[in-house]
Amino acid sequence: MPYTVYFSLLLATISVAGLAYAARLRRQVRAQLDAFDAVMANMSDGVVMLGSDGSVRNLNSAAAAMFDRPAGDVSGIDLAALLPEIPAACDAKPQRNGHQKNQYRTEAVRSNGASFPVEVRQLGPYGRSRHTGMLILRDLSPVRVDGSEDVQRFRQSQYFARMGTWDWRIDTDELYWSDTIYGMFGYKPGEVTPSYSLFCEAVHPEDKARVREGEIRCIETGENHDEEYRVVWPDGTIRWLRETGNVIKDENGQIVKMMGVVRDITEERAEVDQIRELAFNDPLTRLPNRIIFEDRLSKAIDRAKRHNTRVAVVFIDLDGFKSINDELGHAAGDRILINTGQRLINAVRASDTVARIGGDEFTIILEDLETDAEIHGIADKILNAISTPMELDHRAYQVGASLGIAVYPEHAGALDTLIHTADKAMYAAKARGTNLYRIGGWRDTDG
């Protein structure tokens, strides 16, 4: 093939690759802009975006309501039409850290000419010659008038949703909170000055490292910041928060801050824990149910394989329970089951698992057994614990039990076979009477 053909193919390949890379960059930039626009639209405070000539470029929904001006009608107007005194504020002398004063109070003007106090926070290098950036405004009016009802409704919705907005300059200690966030950290709005160090002190000691790692990952990779963590209030109260956000870059592409939202999820976490409790624990006795029993047995067998040890499974069926339940009712029967579960816990070691798998059937997992004598000893303790009379409605009642025991690896090498062997042993013991136990294929034994 001629050299010119090779060269043409090479140029075509480079062009296609370049177009694909440019398209991917455009998608990434568009995704970042969409995320930024979503945060701006949902902020409870007003945001004024400025162009390079110092004119107003855009307002978010809160600012549009604050000034009673449709967001699209302000593009290109002088900032002084909204904040007449801002030029003087921009000329503030540099602070010790070299930065200009970036937070102050001044007067703003609504579309009808009415003035109202605002707190202004500058998020860019402002001055008479350089206005590029944004302003965050907080309306300090004691009474909302004209078009501010929408702002008030939005702030109320944030309060009831336990959600607030924040931004943090990553090179300083400066941190901004919307009013709702103060309450998430145990403060009243304005009671403290938000700072990054104050935030770090409030994060639960066990969660600090993970939260910090998430922030660093977001700053270094641009991935969305999404963390759930606990905060400790000044009075010791612990609450759960979920924080999401991302980085914001300046005109040169340098990361200058992180911005996002935070929400109180304490009640949601409690509901999830309750659902998990109901899913994995017996609702009456609060003992592990069959799902947890089989999971723990599987892990116990794996440990026994690694360490060349033994695991025993005990199946327990109560004798005489049905007659008491029929005579005294289900409430009394429930008390017997609860009492039996507690007696079983007290009869075995803290490392053993006691579970209720349904009705009047219980199971126990025994690990690290060295001798057969240990198994016999535990079986006797179980039978004695269950058969001890219990008092119900000023009368003493007694139930018995039949036990079936299977040992890994002697009787079975797999979970299902081990369970089946213990179950068969239990029915074999029950067929001979009450307060008996049978170990695998061994003899029946009196309790």
Short mmCIF file of N, CA, C and O in Angstrom, two decimals, residues 89-103 121-126 130 169-174 256:
data_model
loop_
_atom_site.label_atom_id
_atom_site.label_comp_id
_atom_site.label_asym_id
_atom_site.label_seq_id
_atom_site.Cartn_x
_atom_site.Cartn_y
_atom_site.Cartn_z
N ALA A 89 -18.54 47.84 49.70
CA ALA A 89 -18.21 46.62 50.43
C ALA A 89 -17.08 45.86 49.76
O ALA A 89 -16.26 45.24 50.40
N CYS A 90 -17.02 45.95 48.43
CA CYS A 90 -15.99 45.21 47.70
C CYS A 90 -14.61 45.79 47.90
O CYS A 90 -13.61 45.14 47.65
N ASP A 91 -14.55 47.06 48.33
CA ASP A 91 -13.25 47.71 48.52
C ASP A 91 -12.70 47.51 49.92
O ASP A 91 -11.78 48.19 50.33
N ALA A 92 -13.28 46.56 50.66
CA ALA A 92 -12.80 46.33 52.02
C ALA A 92 -11.32 45.98 52.00
O ALA A 92 -10.82 45.34 51.09
N LYS A 93 -10.60 46.42 53.04
CA LYS A 93 -9.17 46.17 53.09
C LYS A 93 -8.89 44.67 53.27
O LYS A 93 -9.67 43.99 53.92
N PRO A 94 -7.79 44.20 52.72
CA PRO A 94 -7.47 42.77 52.88
C PRO A 94 -7.32 42.40 54.35
O PRO A 94 -6.86 43.20 55.16
N GLN A 95 -7.69 41.16 54.64
CA GLN A 95 -7.54 40.65 55.99
C GLN A 95 -6.13 40.11 56.17
O GLN A 95 -5.30 40.14 55.26
N ARG A 96 -5.84 39.60 57.36
CA ARG A 96 -4.50 39.10 57.65
C ARG A 96 -4.09 37.96 56.74
O ARG A 96 -2.92 37.76 56.45
N ASN A 97 -5.07 37.19 56.30
CA ASN A 97 -4.74 36.05 55.44
C ASN A 97 -4.60 36.44 53.98
O ASN A 97 -4.43 35.60 53.11
N GLY A 98 -4.70 37.75 53.70
CA GLY A 98 -4.53 38.21 52.33
C GLY A 98 -5.81 38.27 51.53
O GLY A 98 -5.82 38.79 50.42
N HIS A 99 -6.90 37.76 52.06
CA HIS A 99 -8.17 37.76 51.34
C HIS A 99 -8.98 39.01 51.70
O HIS A 99 -8.86 39.54 52.80
N GLN A 100 -9.80 39.45 50.77
CA GLN A 100 -10.71 40.53 51.07
C GLN A 100 -11.83 40.01 51.96
O GLN A 100 -12.12 38.83 51.99
N LYS A 101 -12.45 40.94 52.67
CA LYS A 101 -13.60 40.56 53.49
C LYS A 101 -14.65 39.97 52.56
O LYS A 101 -15.03 40.59 51.56
N ASN A 102 -15.15 38.78 52.86
CA ASN A 102 -16.05 38.11 51.93
C ASN A 102 -17.43 37.87 52.52
O ASN A 102 -18.22 37.14 51.94
N GLN A 103 -17.73 38.45 53.67
CA GLN A 103 -19.05 38.31 54.25
C GLN A 103 -19.40 39.60 55.00
O GLN A 103 -18.63 40.05 55.84
N ARG A 121 -22.41 36.87 51.04
CA ARG A 121 -21.17 36.07 51.10
C ARG A 121 -20.60 36.00 49.70
O ARG A 121 -21.28 35.56 48.76
N GLN A 122 -19.36 36.46 49.54
CA GLN A 122 -18.71 36.47 48.23
C GLN A 122 -17.97 35.17 48.01
O GLN A 122 -17.25 34.71 48.89
N LEU A 123 -18.15 34.61 46.84
CA LEU A 123 -17.48 33.35 46.50
C LEU A 123 -16.58 33.51 45.29
O LEU A 123 -16.49 32.65 44.44
N GLY A 124 -15.90 34.64 45.22
CA GLY A 124 -15.00 34.86 44.10
C GLY A 124 -14.14 36.09 44.34
O GLY A 124 -14.34 36.82 45.31
N PRO A 125 -13.16 36.38 43.48
CA PRO A 125 -12.25 37.53 43.65
C PRO A 125 -12.93 38.83 43.22
O PRO A 125 -12.70 39.34 42.13
N TYR A 126 -13.77 39.39 44.08
CA TYR A 126 -14.56 40.55 43.71
C TYR A 126 -13.78 41.84 43.89
O TYR A 126 -12.94 42.00 44.76
N ARG A 130 -12.94 43.34 38.85
CA ARG A 130 -13.12 41.89 38.67
C ARG A 130 -14.32 41.44 39.48
O ARG A 130 -14.26 41.33 40.71
N ARG A 169 -14.75 26.13 51.35
CA ARG A 169 -13.53 26.45 50.61
C ARG A 169 -12.43 25.53 51.11
O ARG A 169 -12.02 25.61 52.27
N ILE A 170 -11.94 24.67 50.21
CA ILE A 170 -11.06 23.58 50.64
C ILE A 170 -9.70 24.06 51.09
O ILE A 170 -8.96 23.31 51.74
N ASP A 171 -9.32 25.31 50.75
CA ASP A 171 -8.00 25.80 51.16
C ASP A 171 -8.07 26.62 52.44
O ASP A 171 -7.05 27.14 52.91
N THR A 172 -9.24 26.77 53.03
CA THR A 172 -9.39 27.55 54.26
C THR A 172 -10.32 26.81 55.22
O THR A 172 -10.81 25.73 54.93
N ASP A 173 -10.60 27.43 56.34
CA ASP A 173 -11.51 26.88 57.34
C ASP A 173 -12.95 27.36 57.11
O ASP A 173 -13.84 27.03 57.87
N GLU A 174 -13.16 28.13 56.03
CA GLU A 174 -14.46 28.75 55.81
C GLU A 174 -15.51 27.71 55.39
O GLU A 174 -15.29 26.92 54.49
N VAL A 256 -11.73 24.97 43.90
CA VAL A 256 -11.70 25.99 44.95
C VAL A 256 -12.61 25.65 46.12
O VAL A 256 -12.42 26.16 47.22
#
